[in-house]
Coordinates of C-alpha atoms and ligand atoms in Angstrom, one line a residue:
M896 CA 25.4 -160.7 72.0
A897 CA 23.0 -163.4 71.0
N898 CA 19.8 -163.7 72.9
K899 CA 19.6 -165.7 76.1
T900 CA 18.3 -169.2 75.4
F901 CA 15.4 -170.8 77.2
Y902 CA 14.6 -174.5 76.7
I903 CA 11.3 -175.6 78.2
T904 CA 9.7 -179.1 78.1
T905 CA 6.5 -180.8 79.0
P906 CA 6.5 -184.4 80.2
I907 CA 5.9 -186.6 77.2
Y908 CA 2.4 -188.0 77.5
Y909 CA 1.6 -191.7 77.6
T910 CA -0.2 -192.9 74.5
S911 CA -2.8 -194.9 76.4
G912 CA -6.0 -192.9 75.8
N913 CA -7.3 -189.4 75.1
L914 CA -5.9 -186.6 77.1
H915 CA -8.0 -184.8 79.6
I916 CA -7.8 -181.2 81.0
G917 CA -5.3 -182.4 83.7
N918 CA -2.9 -183.4 80.9
A919 CA -3.7 -180.3 78.9
Y920 CA -2.9 -178.2 82.0
T921 CA 0.9 -178.9 81.9
T922 CA 1.0 -178.2 78.2
I923 CA -1.0 -174.9 78.4
V924 CA 1.2 -173.7 81.3
C925 CA 4.4 -174.5 79.4
D926 CA 3.0 -172.8 76.2
S927 CA 2.2 -169.7 78.3
I928 CA 5.7 -169.6 79.8
A929 CA 7.3 -170.1 76.4
R930 CA 5.2 -167.3 74.9
Y931 CA 6.2 -165.0 77.8
K932 CA 9.9 -165.7 77.4
K933 CA 9.6 -165.1 73.6
M934 CA 7.8 -161.8 74.3
L935 CA 10.8 -160.8 76.5
G936 CA 13.2 -161.6 73.7
Y937 CA 14.6 -165.0 74.7
D938 CA 15.5 -167.5 72.1
V939 CA 13.0 -170.2 73.1
Y940 CA 12.8 -173.9 72.3
F941 CA 9.6 -175.6 73.4
L942 CA 9.4 -179.4 73.4
T943 CA 6.5 -181.7 73.9
G944 CA 5.7 -185.2 72.7
T945 CA 4.6 -188.7 73.5
D946 CA 5.9 -191.6 75.6
E947 CA 4.9 -194.6 73.6
H948 CA 6.7 -197.7 74.8
G949 CA 5.9 -200.1 77.6
E950 CA 3.8 -203.0 78.8
K951 CA 0.6 -200.9 79.2
V952 CA 0.6 -199.8 75.6
Q953 CA 1.4 -203.3 74.4
K954 CA -1.6 -204.7 76.3
K955 CA -4.0 -202.0 75.2
A956 CA -3.0 -202.5 71.6
E957 CA -3.6 -206.2 71.9
Q958 CA -7.1 -205.5 73.4
E959 CA -7.9 -203.4 70.4
G960 CA -6.5 -205.9 68.0
K961 CA -3.9 -203.5 66.7
T962 CA -0.1 -203.6 66.5
P963 CA 1.4 -201.4 69.2
Q964 CA 2.8 -199.1 66.4
Q965 CA -0.6 -198.8 64.8
F966 CA -2.2 -198.1 68.2
V967 CA 0.2 -195.3 69.1
D968 CA 0.1 -193.8 65.6
D969 CA -3.7 -193.4 65.9
L970 CA -3.4 -191.8 69.3
V971 CA -0.7 -189.4 68.4
I972 CA -2.9 -188.0 65.6
G973 CA -5.5 -187.1 68.2
I974 CA -2.9 -185.6 70.6
K975 CA -1.4 -183.4 67.9
D976 CA -4.8 -182.3 66.8
L977 CA -5.6 -181.4 70.4
W978 CA -2.5 -179.3 70.7
K979 CA -3.5 -177.5 67.5
R980 CA -6.9 -176.7 69.0
L981 CA -5.3 -175.4 72.1
N982 CA -3.0 -173.3 70.0
I983 CA 0.1 -174.8 71.5
D984 CA 3.1 -173.2 69.8
Y985 CA 5.7 -175.9 70.3
D986 CA 8.9 -176.1 68.4
K987 CA 9.1 -179.9 68.3
F988 CA 7.0 -182.9 69.0
I989 CA 9.1 -185.9 69.9
R990 CA 7.8 -189.5 69.8
T991 CA 9.8 -192.2 71.6
T992 CA 9.2 -194.4 68.6
D993 CA 11.0 -192.0 66.4
D994 CA 14.1 -193.7 64.9
Y995 CA 16.6 -191.0 65.9
H996 CA 15.3 -191.2 69.5
E997 CA 15.6 -195.0 69.7
E998 CA 19.1 -195.0 68.2
S999 CA 20.2 -192.3 70.6
V1000 CA 18.8 -194.0 73.7
S1001 CA 20.4 -197.3 72.6
K1002 CA 23.7 -195.5 72.4
I1003 CA 23.2 -193.9 75.8
F1004 CA 22.6 -197.4 77.3
S1005 CA 25.6 -198.9 75.6
Y1006 CA 27.8 -196.1 76.8
L1007 CA 26.7 -196.5 80.4
L1008 CA 27.1 -200.2 80.2
K1009 CA 30.6 -199.9 78.9
K1010 CA 31.4 -197.3 81.5
G1011 CA 30.3 -199.7 84.2
D1012 CA 27.5 -197.5 85.5
I1013 CA 25.0 -200.1 84.2
Y1014 CA 25.6 -203.8 85.1
K1015 CA 23.8 -207.1 84.8
G1016 CA 22.2 -208.6 88.0
E1017 CA 19.0 -210.1 89.2
Y1018 CA 15.9 -208.2 90.3
K1019 CA 13.6 -209.1 93.1
G1020 CA 11.0 -206.7 94.1
W1021 CA 7.4 -205.4 93.9
Y1022 CA 6.1 -204.3 90.6
C1023 CA 3.2 -202.0 89.8
T1024 CA 2.1 -202.7 86.3
P1025 CA 0.0 -199.5 85.7
C1026 CA 2.9 -197.3 86.8
E1027 CA 5.6 -199.6 85.3
A1028 CA 7.6 -199.1 88.5
F1029 CA 9.4 -201.5 90.8
W1030 CA 9.3 -200.8 94.5
T1031 CA 11.1 -202.0 97.5
E1032 CA 9.3 -203.5 100.5
S1033 CA 9.9 -200.4 102.5
Q1034 CA 8.5 -198.0 99.9
L1035 CA 5.1 -199.8 99.6
K1036 CA 2.0 -198.4 101.2
E1037 CA 0.3 -200.5 103.9
G1038 CA -1.4 -203.5 102.4
H1039 CA 1.3 -204.0 99.7
L1040 CA 0.0 -201.1 97.6
C1041 CA 1.9 -199.0 95.1
P1042 CA 3.0 -195.7 96.8
D1043 CA 2.1 -193.7 93.7
C1044 CA -1.2 -195.0 92.5
G1045 CA -2.4 -197.1 95.5
R1046 CA -3.1 -200.2 93.5
P1047 CA -1.9 -203.7 94.4
V1048 CA 1.7 -204.6 93.3
H1049 CA 3.0 -208.1 92.7
E1050 CA 6.3 -209.8 93.5
A1051 CA 8.6 -210.1 90.5
K1052 CA 12.1 -211.6 89.9
E1053 CA 14.1 -211.4 86.7
E1054 CA 17.5 -211.1 85.3
A1055 CA 18.0 -207.5 84.7
Y1056 CA 20.4 -204.6 84.2
F1057 CA 20.9 -202.1 87.0
F1058 CA 22.1 -198.5 87.1
K1059 CA 24.5 -197.7 89.9
M1060 CA 22.5 -194.8 91.3
S1061 CA 24.3 -194.8 94.6
K1062 CA 27.6 -193.9 92.9
Y1063 CA 26.1 -190.4 92.1
A1064 CA 24.0 -189.8 95.2
E1065 CA 26.5 -187.5 96.9
K1066 CA 27.0 -185.5 93.7
L1067 CA 23.3 -185.1 93.4
V1068 CA 22.8 -183.8 96.9
Q1069 CA 25.7 -181.4 96.3
Y1070 CA 23.9 -180.2 93.2
Y1071 CA 20.7 -179.6 95.3
D1072 CA 22.7 -177.7 97.9
N1073 CA 24.5 -175.5 95.3
N1074 CA 21.4 -174.9 93.3
P1075 CA 18.7 -174.2 95.9
E1076 CA 16.2 -173.3 93.1
F1077 CA 16.7 -176.6 91.2
I1078 CA 13.6 -178.2 92.7
E1079 CA 10.4 -176.2 93.1
P1080 CA 8.4 -176.1 95.2
E1081 CA 10.9 -176.5 98.1
S1082 CA 8.6 -178.8 99.9
R1083 CA 9.0 -181.4 97.2
K1084 CA 12.8 -181.3 97.6
N1085 CA 12.5 -182.3 101.3
E1086 CA 10.2 -185.1 100.4
M1087 CA 12.6 -186.4 97.8
I1088 CA 15.6 -186.3 100.1
N1089 CA 13.7 -187.8 103.1
T1090 CA 11.9 -190.6 101.1
F1091 CA 14.5 -191.6 98.6
I1092 CA 18.0 -190.3 99.2
K1093 CA 18.4 -190.5 103.0
P1094 CA 17.3 -194.1 103.3
G1095 CA 20.1 -194.9 100.8
L1096 CA 19.6 -194.6 97.0
E1097 CA 19.2 -198.1 95.7
D1098 CA 20.4 -199.2 92.3
L1099 CA 17.7 -198.8 89.7
C1100 CA 16.5 -201.7 87.5
V1101 CA 16.8 -200.4 84.0
S1102 CA 15.7 -203.3 81.8
R1103 CA 12.7 -205.5 81.4
T1104 CA 12.1 -208.9 79.8
S1105 CA 8.4 -209.3 80.5
F1106 CA 7.4 -207.6 77.2
D1107 CA 9.1 -206.4 74.1
W1108 CA 7.4 -203.1 73.1
G1109 CA 10.4 -200.9 73.8
I1110 CA 14.0 -200.2 72.8
K1111 CA 16.1 -203.3 72.8
V1112 CA 19.4 -203.5 74.7
K1113 CA 21.7 -203.9 71.7
E1114 CA 24.1 -206.2 73.5
D1115 CA 21.4 -208.4 74.9
P1116 CA 18.2 -208.0 72.8
K1117 CA 15.9 -210.1 75.0
H1118 CA 15.9 -207.1 77.3
V1119 CA 14.2 -203.8 76.6
I1120 CA 15.3 -200.6 78.1
Y1121 CA 13.2 -199.4 81.1
V1122 CA 10.6 -196.9 79.8
W1123 CA 11.7 -194.2 82.2
I1124 CA 15.3 -194.2 80.8
D1125 CA 13.8 -194.2 77.4
A1126 CA 11.4 -191.4 78.2
L1127 CA 13.6 -189.1 80.2
S1128 CA 16.3 -189.2 77.5
N1129 CA 13.8 -187.5 75.2
Y1130 CA 14.8 -184.1 76.6
I1131 CA 18.2 -184.5 75.0
T1132 CA 17.6 -186.7 72.0
A1133 CA 15.0 -184.2 70.8
L1134 CA 17.8 -181.7 70.5
G1135 CA 19.9 -184.2 68.5
Y1136 CA 22.1 -185.7 71.2
N1137 CA 24.0 -188.7 69.8
T1138 CA 22.9 -187.9 66.3
N1139 CA 24.6 -186.4 63.2
D1140 CA 23.0 -183.1 63.8
T1141 CA 23.7 -181.7 67.3
K1142 CA 23.2 -178.0 66.5
L1143 CA 20.2 -177.6 68.8
F1144 CA 21.8 -179.6 71.5
D1145 CA 24.9 -177.5 71.4
K1146 CA 22.7 -174.4 71.5
F1147 CA 20.2 -175.2 74.2
W1148 CA 21.6 -177.8 76.5
H1149 CA 23.5 -175.5 78.8
N1150 CA 22.8 -174.2 82.2
D1151 CA 24.4 -170.9 83.1
E1152 CA 23.5 -167.2 83.2
D1153 CA 22.6 -167.1 79.5
H1154 CA 21.0 -170.5 79.2
E1155 CA 18.1 -171.9 81.1
I1156 CA 16.6 -175.4 81.0
L1157 CA 13.2 -175.9 82.6
H1158 CA 11.3 -179.2 83.0
V1159 CA 7.7 -178.7 84.0
V1160 CA 6.1 -181.9 85.5
G1161 CA 3.3 -183.1 87.7
K1162 CA 4.2 -183.8 91.3
E1163 CA 3.9 -187.6 90.9
I1164 CA 6.7 -187.8 88.4
M1165 CA 9.1 -185.5 90.4
R1166 CA 11.1 -188.5 91.6
F1167 CA 12.1 -189.5 88.1
H1168 CA 13.0 -185.9 87.1
V1169 CA 15.0 -184.8 90.2
I1170 CA 16.7 -188.1 91.0
Y1171 CA 17.0 -190.5 88.1
W1172 CA 17.3 -187.9 85.3
P1173 CA 20.0 -185.8 86.9
I1174 CA 21.9 -189.0 87.7
I1175 CA 21.7 -190.1 84.1
L1176 CA 23.1 -186.7 83.1
L1177 CA 25.8 -186.9 85.7
A1178 CA 26.8 -190.3 84.4
L1179 CA 26.8 -188.9 80.8
G1180 CA 28.9 -185.9 81.9
L1181 CA 26.2 -183.5 80.8
P1182 CA 24.9 -180.3 82.4
L1183 CA 21.9 -180.7 84.7
P1184 CA 18.7 -178.7 84.1
T1185 CA 18.3 -175.3 85.7
K1186 CA 15.0 -176.2 87.3
V1187 CA 12.4 -178.9 87.6
F1188 CA 9.0 -177.4 88.5
G1189 CA 6.6 -179.8 90.1
H1190 CA 3.0 -178.6 89.8
G1191 CA 0.0 -179.9 91.7
W1192 CA -3.0 -181.6 90.1
I1193 CA -6.4 -180.5 88.9
V1194 CA -8.6 -182.4 91.3
M1195 CA -12.3 -183.1 91.2
K1196 CA -14.4 -183.3 94.3
G1197 CA -13.7 -187.0 94.5
G1198 CA -9.9 -186.7 94.0
K1199 CA -7.4 -186.5 91.2
M1200 CA -8.8 -186.3 87.7
A1201 CA -7.8 -189.5 86.1
K1202 CA -9.0 -191.8 83.3
S1203 CA -8.8 -194.8 85.6
V1204 CA -11.2 -193.1 88.1
G1205 CA -13.6 -192.1 85.3
N1206 CA -14.0 -188.4 86.5
V1207 CA -12.4 -186.7 83.6
V1208 CA -13.3 -183.5 81.8
Y1209 CA -12.1 -183.4 78.2
P1210 CA -10.7 -180.1 76.8
D1211 CA -13.3 -180.1 73.9
T1212 CA -16.2 -180.0 76.3
I1213 CA -14.9 -176.6 77.5
I1214 CA -13.5 -175.3 74.2
N1215 CA -16.5 -176.1 72.1
R1216 CA -18.9 -174.3 74.3
Y1217 CA -16.9 -171.5 76.0
G1218 CA -13.9 -171.0 73.6
L1219 CA -10.2 -171.8 73.9
D1220 CA -9.3 -168.9 76.2
A1221 CA -11.9 -170.1 78.8
L1222 CA -9.9 -173.3 79.1
R1223 CA -6.5 -171.6 79.0
Y1224 CA -7.6 -169.1 81.6
F1225 CA -9.0 -171.8 83.9
S1226 CA -5.8 -173.8 83.5
V1227 CA -3.3 -171.1 84.3
S1228 CA -5.3 -169.6 87.2
C1229 CA -6.7 -172.7 88.9
I1230 CA -3.8 -174.4 90.5
P1231 CA -2.3 -172.3 93.4
F1232 CA 1.5 -172.5 93.5
G1233 CA 2.6 -175.8 95.1
Q1234 CA -0.9 -177.1 95.6
D1235 CA -3.7 -178.8 93.9
G1236 CA -6.6 -176.9 92.2
L1237 CA -10.2 -177.9 92.3
F1238 CA -12.3 -178.1 89.2
T1239 CA -16.1 -177.8 89.7
P1240 CA -18.6 -176.4 87.3
E1241 CA -19.5 -173.8 89.9
I1242 CA -15.9 -172.5 90.2
F1243 CA -15.5 -172.6 86.4
V1244 CA -18.6 -170.5 85.7
D1245 CA -18.0 -168.2 88.6
N1246 CA -14.4 -167.4 87.4
F1247 CA -15.6 -167.0 83.9
N1248 CA -18.2 -164.4 84.8
N1249 CA -16.3 -162.5 87.4
D1250 CA -12.9 -162.3 85.8
L1251 CA -13.3 -162.7 82.0
V1252 CA -16.7 -161.2 81.5
N1253 CA -17.0 -158.5 84.2
N1254 CA -13.4 -157.5 85.0
Y1255 CA -11.9 -157.7 81.5
G1256 CA -14.5 -157.9 78.8
N1257 CA -16.8 -155.3 80.2
L1258 CA -14.0 -152.9 81.0
L1259 CA -12.9 -153.1 77.3
S1260 CA -16.4 -152.6 76.0
R1261 CA -17.3 -149.7 78.3
T1262 CA -14.0 -148.0 77.5
I1263 CA -14.4 -148.3 73.8
T1264 CA -18.0 -147.2 73.8
M1265 CA -17.0 -144.1 75.7
V1266 CA -14.1 -143.3 73.4
E1267 CA -16.5 -143.6 70.5
K1268 CA -19.2 -141.5 72.1
Y1269 CA -17.1 -138.7 73.6
F1270 CA -14.1 -138.5 71.3
S1271 CA -15.3 -139.8 67.9
S1272 CA -13.4 -143.1 68.3
K1273 CA -10.0 -141.4 68.7
V1274 CA -8.1 -142.0 72.0
P1275 CA -7.3 -138.7 73.6
S1276 CA -3.6 -137.9 74.1
Y1277 CA -1.7 -138.4 77.4
K1278 CA -1.4 -135.3 79.4
G1279 CA 0.1 -136.5 82.7
H1280 CA -1.8 -136.5 85.9
V1281 CA -5.0 -134.6 85.3
T1282 CA -7.5 -136.2 87.6
K1283 CA -6.6 -136.8 91.2
Y1284 CA -6.7 -140.6 90.5
D1285 CA -4.3 -140.7 87.5
E1286 CA -1.1 -140.8 89.5
Q1287 CA -2.1 -143.7 91.6
L1288 CA -3.3 -145.7 88.6
E1289 CA 0.0 -145.2 86.8
K1290 CA 1.8 -146.3 90.0
D1291 CA -0.4 -149.4 90.0
M1292 CA 0.5 -150.0 86.3
I1293 CA 4.2 -149.9 86.9
E1294 CA 4.0 -152.0 90.0
T1295 CA 1.8 -154.6 88.3
K1296 CA 4.4 -155.1 85.5
R1297 CA 7.1 -155.5 88.1
I1298 CA 5.3 -158.1 90.0
Y1299 CA 4.0 -159.9 86.9
E1300 CA 7.6 -160.3 85.7
Q1301 CA 8.8 -161.4 89.1
K1302 CA 6.1 -164.1 89.2
M1303 CA 6.5 -165.2 85.6
D1304 CA 10.3 -165.4 86.0
K1305 CA 9.6 -167.9 88.8
F1306 CA 6.9 -169.6 86.7
Y1307 CA 4.2 -168.9 89.3
V1308 CA 1.7 -168.4 86.5
N1309 CA -1.4 -168.3 88.6
E1310 CA 0.0 -165.5 90.7
A1311 CA 1.2 -163.6 87.7
I1312 CA -2.2 -163.7 86.0
R1313 CA -3.9 -162.7 89.3
E1314 CA -1.8 -159.6 89.3
V1315 CA -3.1 -158.6 85.9
F1316 CA -6.7 -159.1 87.0
N1317 CA -6.0 -157.1 90.1
L1318 CA -4.9 -154.2 87.9
L1319 CA -8.1 -154.6 85.8
S1320 CA -10.1 -154.4 89.0
K1321 CA -8.3 -151.2 89.9
A1322 CA -9.1 -149.8 86.5
N1323 CA -12.8 -150.6 87.1
K1324 CA -12.6 -148.9 90.4
Y1325 CA -11.0 -145.9 88.6
I1326 CA -14.1 -145.6 86.4
D1327 CA -16.3 -145.6 89.5
D1328 CA -14.1 -143.0 91.2
T1329 CA -13.8 -140.6 88.2
E1330 CA -17.4 -141.1 86.8
P1331 CA -16.6 -140.2 83.2
W1332 CA -20.4 -140.0 82.4
V1333 CA -20.6 -137.1 84.9
L1334 CA -17.5 -135.4 83.5
A1335 CA -19.0 -135.6 80.0
K1336 CA -21.9 -133.4 81.1
D1337 CA -19.6 -130.5 82.0
E1338 CA -17.5 -129.0 79.2
S1339 CA -15.0 -127.5 81.6
K1340 CA -14.1 -131.1 82.6
N1341 CA -13.1 -132.1 79.1
D1342 CA -9.4 -132.5 80.0
E1343 CA -10.3 -134.8 82.9
L1344 CA -12.6 -136.9 80.7
A1345 CA -9.8 -137.2 78.1
S1346 CA -7.3 -138.2 80.7
V1347 CA -9.6 -140.9 82.1
L1348 CA -10.2 -142.5 78.7
N1349 CA -6.5 -142.2 77.8
H1350 CA -5.6 -144.0 81.1
L1351 CA -8.2 -146.7 80.6
V1352 CA -6.9 -147.5 77.2
L1353 CA -3.4 -147.5 78.6
V1354 CA -4.3 -150.0 81.3
L1355 CA -6.2 -152.2 78.8
K1356 CA -3.2 -152.2 76.5
E1357 CA -0.8 -153.1 79.2
S1358 CA -3.1 -155.8 80.6
T1359 CA -3.8 -157.3 77.3
I1360 CA -0.2 -157.6 76.3
M1361 CA 0.6 -159.2 79.7
L1362 CA -2.3 -161.6 79.2
S1363 CA -1.4 -162.4 75.6
C1364 CA 0.7 -165.4 76.5
F1365 CA -2.3 -166.9 78.3
L1366 CA -5.3 -165.7 76.3
V1367 CA -4.0 -166.2 72.9
E1368 CA -7.2 -165.6 70.9
T1369 CA -8.9 -162.9 73.0
S1370 CA -5.8 -160.7 73.5
Y1371 CA -5.6 -160.5 69.7
K1372 CA -9.2 -159.5 69.5
A1373 CA -8.9 -156.9 72.3
L1374 CA -5.9 -155.2 70.7
E1375 CA -7.8 -155.1 67.4
Q1376 CA -10.7 -153.3 69.1
L1377 CA -8.3 -151.0 70.8
G1378 CA -6.7 -150.2 67.4
I1379 CA -3.3 -151.0 68.9
T1380 CA -0.7 -152.4 66.4
N1381 CA 2.4 -151.4 68.4
D1382 CA 2.0 -154.3 70.9
S1383 CA 5.6 -155.1 71.6
Y1384 CA 6.3 -155.9 75.2
S1385 CA 9.0 -153.2 75.4
N1386 CA 6.3 -150.5 74.7
I1387 CA 4.0 -151.8 77.4
L1388 CA 4.4 -148.7 79.7
D1389 CA 4.8 -146.1 77.0
F1390 CA 2.3 -143.6 78.2
K1391 CA 2.3 -141.7 74.9
G1392 CA 1.8 -145.0 73.0
V1393 CA -2.0 -144.8 72.5
D1394 CA -2.4 -141.1 71.6
N1395 CA -4.8 -140.7 68.7
V1396 CA -5.2 -144.4 68.2
K1397 CA -8.6 -145.2 66.6
V1398 CA -10.8 -147.7 68.5
N1399 CA -13.1 -150.1 66.8
K1400 CA -16.0 -151.6 68.8
K1401 CA -16.8 -155.2 68.0
D1402 CA -18.6 -158.0 70.0
N1403 CA -17.9 -158.4 73.7
L1404 CA -14.8 -160.5 74.4
F1405 CA -16.8 -163.0 76.5
P1406 CA -20.5 -163.7 76.7
R1407 CA -22.0 -163.7 80.2
L1408 CA -22.9 -167.3 81.3
N1409 CA -26.1 -168.2 82.9
P1410 CA -24.8 -170.1 85.9
K1411 CA -27.8 -172.4 86.3
I1412 CA -27.8 -173.5 82.7
E1413 CA -24.0 -173.9 82.4
I1414 CA -23.6 -175.7 85.7
E1415 CA -26.3 -178.2 84.6
Y1416 CA -24.6 -178.5 81.3
L1417 CA -21.1 -179.2 82.8
N1418 CA -22.6 -181.7 85.3
S1419 CA -24.2 -183.6 82.5
K1420 CA -20.9 -184.1 80.7
Ligands
MSP271 N1 4.9 -190.5 80.4 C1 5.1 -190.0 81.7 C2 6.0 -188.8 81.7 C3 7.4 -189.0 81.1 S1 8.3 -187.6 81.0 C4 9.9 -188.1 80.6 C5 3.7 -189.5 82.2 N2 2.8 -189.3 81.4 S2 1.2 -189.0 81.7 O1 0.5 -188.9 80.5 O2 0.7 -189.9 82.7 O3 1.3 -187.6 82.5 C6 1.7 -186.5 81.9 C7 1.5 -185.2 82.7 O4 0.1 -185.0 82.9 C8 2.2 -185.3 84.1 O5 2.9 -184.2 84.4 C9 1.0 -185.4 85.0 O6 1.2 -184.8 86.3 C10 0.0 -184.6 84.2 N3 -1.3 -184.8 84.8 C11 -2.1 -185.9 84.7 N4 -3.2 -185.8 85.4 C12 -3.3 -184.5 85.9 C13 -4.2 -183.8 86.6 N5 -5.4 -184.2 87.0 N6 -3.8 -182.5 86.9 C14 -2.7 -181.9 86.5 N7 -1.8 -182.6 85.8 C15 -2.0 -183.9 85.7 O7 3.6 -189.4 83.4

C-alpha cells in the first residue's frame, strides 16, 4: 500500500515588513513536524507562502513609492531567503499574487455566487483597517476597539457581497462534535463556540470596494474579493484545485485514516480557520481538514512580539551569533502547549547553556573522548545488562521513544523535545552513577566500562535521531562525530547498531555562552 499522506501548512504571511522570530516560530514548528512525519515514512507535503493582497499592502507600497506588485516582490525575496537560512524544507511556496491562485479563487467565488451561498447586499459595520476585519457592535471591545488588536475601528457602509455563513452553522458544529480533535487546544474550541457560533453566526462580508489591490469579482469588477477568502483558499489552490493539474489535490486533500491535513496557526487567526474556512469547504463540497492547531505567541516582557509595538527580535540576530539550531531549539521548546512563551535574553542564554551545551554537547564530547581514550575510538559491542544501571537506562530509552512519538503525533513539539532532553539528563546521571573513569583504572571492570560506553553511544544515537527534525545542523554533526551512518528512524532502538562503529572527535556542538556578555548583547539589539 502507498504511504499515508500528511499535508501540513503554515499560515501565509503578510507581506507588510520583515518577519520576526514570532513569525519564524510557526514555520520552524511546521518544518519540524514535517521532518518528523517524513522520518516515520509518511508521504509529506509542506506548504508555506505569502498573503499579498489588501488595503494595508496597497498603502505601504504607496508610502514607499512602489507599485503594490513591486513592493510585494521585494519582500518575498527576503522571506524566501529567510526560510533558506532557517533550513525550511518546504515543498511549495504559494503567493496569493500567483496567476493560478488568482484564477482559482475567482472560480471559487463565481461558483458560490451561482450556487446562492454568496449574495449581494449592503454592509454596515465597524471596520478595523490594520486587521482588515469588519466587526459587529457586540463584538467590539469597550471603547469601540477592535477585539483582536485593540485599536480603534471606524464605522463603514458599502455595497458588498455576503457569504451565507448561517446556512452551514449547524453542519459545522456537527463536525466539531464528531471530530473532537479538530480544534486544538480544546479551550479554543469553547471560545469559538461561545463567542461566535452561539450568539448566531452572521453572514460574512466577502468583498471590498475601498481599494483595488486584490482579486476582482469577475461578475462585478469594482469589488475585490475579501482577503481572507483569497488567503484561506491558498490551502487548496496550492494543490491545484480548479486548475488543469489537480494531481496534488487529488492526492493530499483527503481526511481519513490514511490522509491527514493539518493547519498550524497562531491563536489570533483561529476564528478564520475553524469557522470561515470549514464553511467555505462545506459550501464547496470538499473534505474538512483533520486538525487546526492554534499555538500561543512568543511574548516579550511588555506583551506580544509585534512590529507595530516595536519589540521584535529578528531571526538573524540569533542565527548570526549562536547558529541556526539555537533559534530552532528556542522556537520548538519555548511555547508550552496551549499557552504563550516568554522570550527574554536571560531565558534564552540559560536554556542554551543548560540544555544544548551541558546536557547534549558535553555528553557527546565526554563520551567520544572516553571511547577514543579507552577503546581506541571503536565503540565496544553491546553485551546486554552488564552494570546494574544498564537495564534501567534501556527502559528509559524505550519509554522516551514511546512518549516522544505520542507527543509528536499530537504535535506537542515542546513536550516531545523535553522528553529527549530528559533522556539526555538520565544519560548524564548514568555517567555519574557508573563512574567510567574509576572503572578504567581496574582491568577486571573492562566489561562494565565497555557496556557503559556502548550504552552512552546508544542513547546519543537515539536522542540525536529524535532531535534531527528540530536541530537540523547539529544532529548531522553529532552523528558524524559518532560515526553513525545508519541513522534511519526504524533503527533507533537497535541495541547492536553501534557495535564497532568508529567515533571521530571534532569541535564541541555548542560553545558555552558567557551569560553577562550575551545578555548585554541581546538587550542591545
Ligand atoms: N496573513 C495572515 C494569515 C493568513 S492564513 C490563510 C496572517 N499573517 S501574519 O503574518 O500576520 O501572521 C502569520 C503567523 O505568524 C500567524 O500564525 C501568527 O500567529 C504568527 N505570529 C505573529 N506574531 C507571533 C508571535 N509573537 N508569536 C508566535 N507567532 C506569532 O495572520
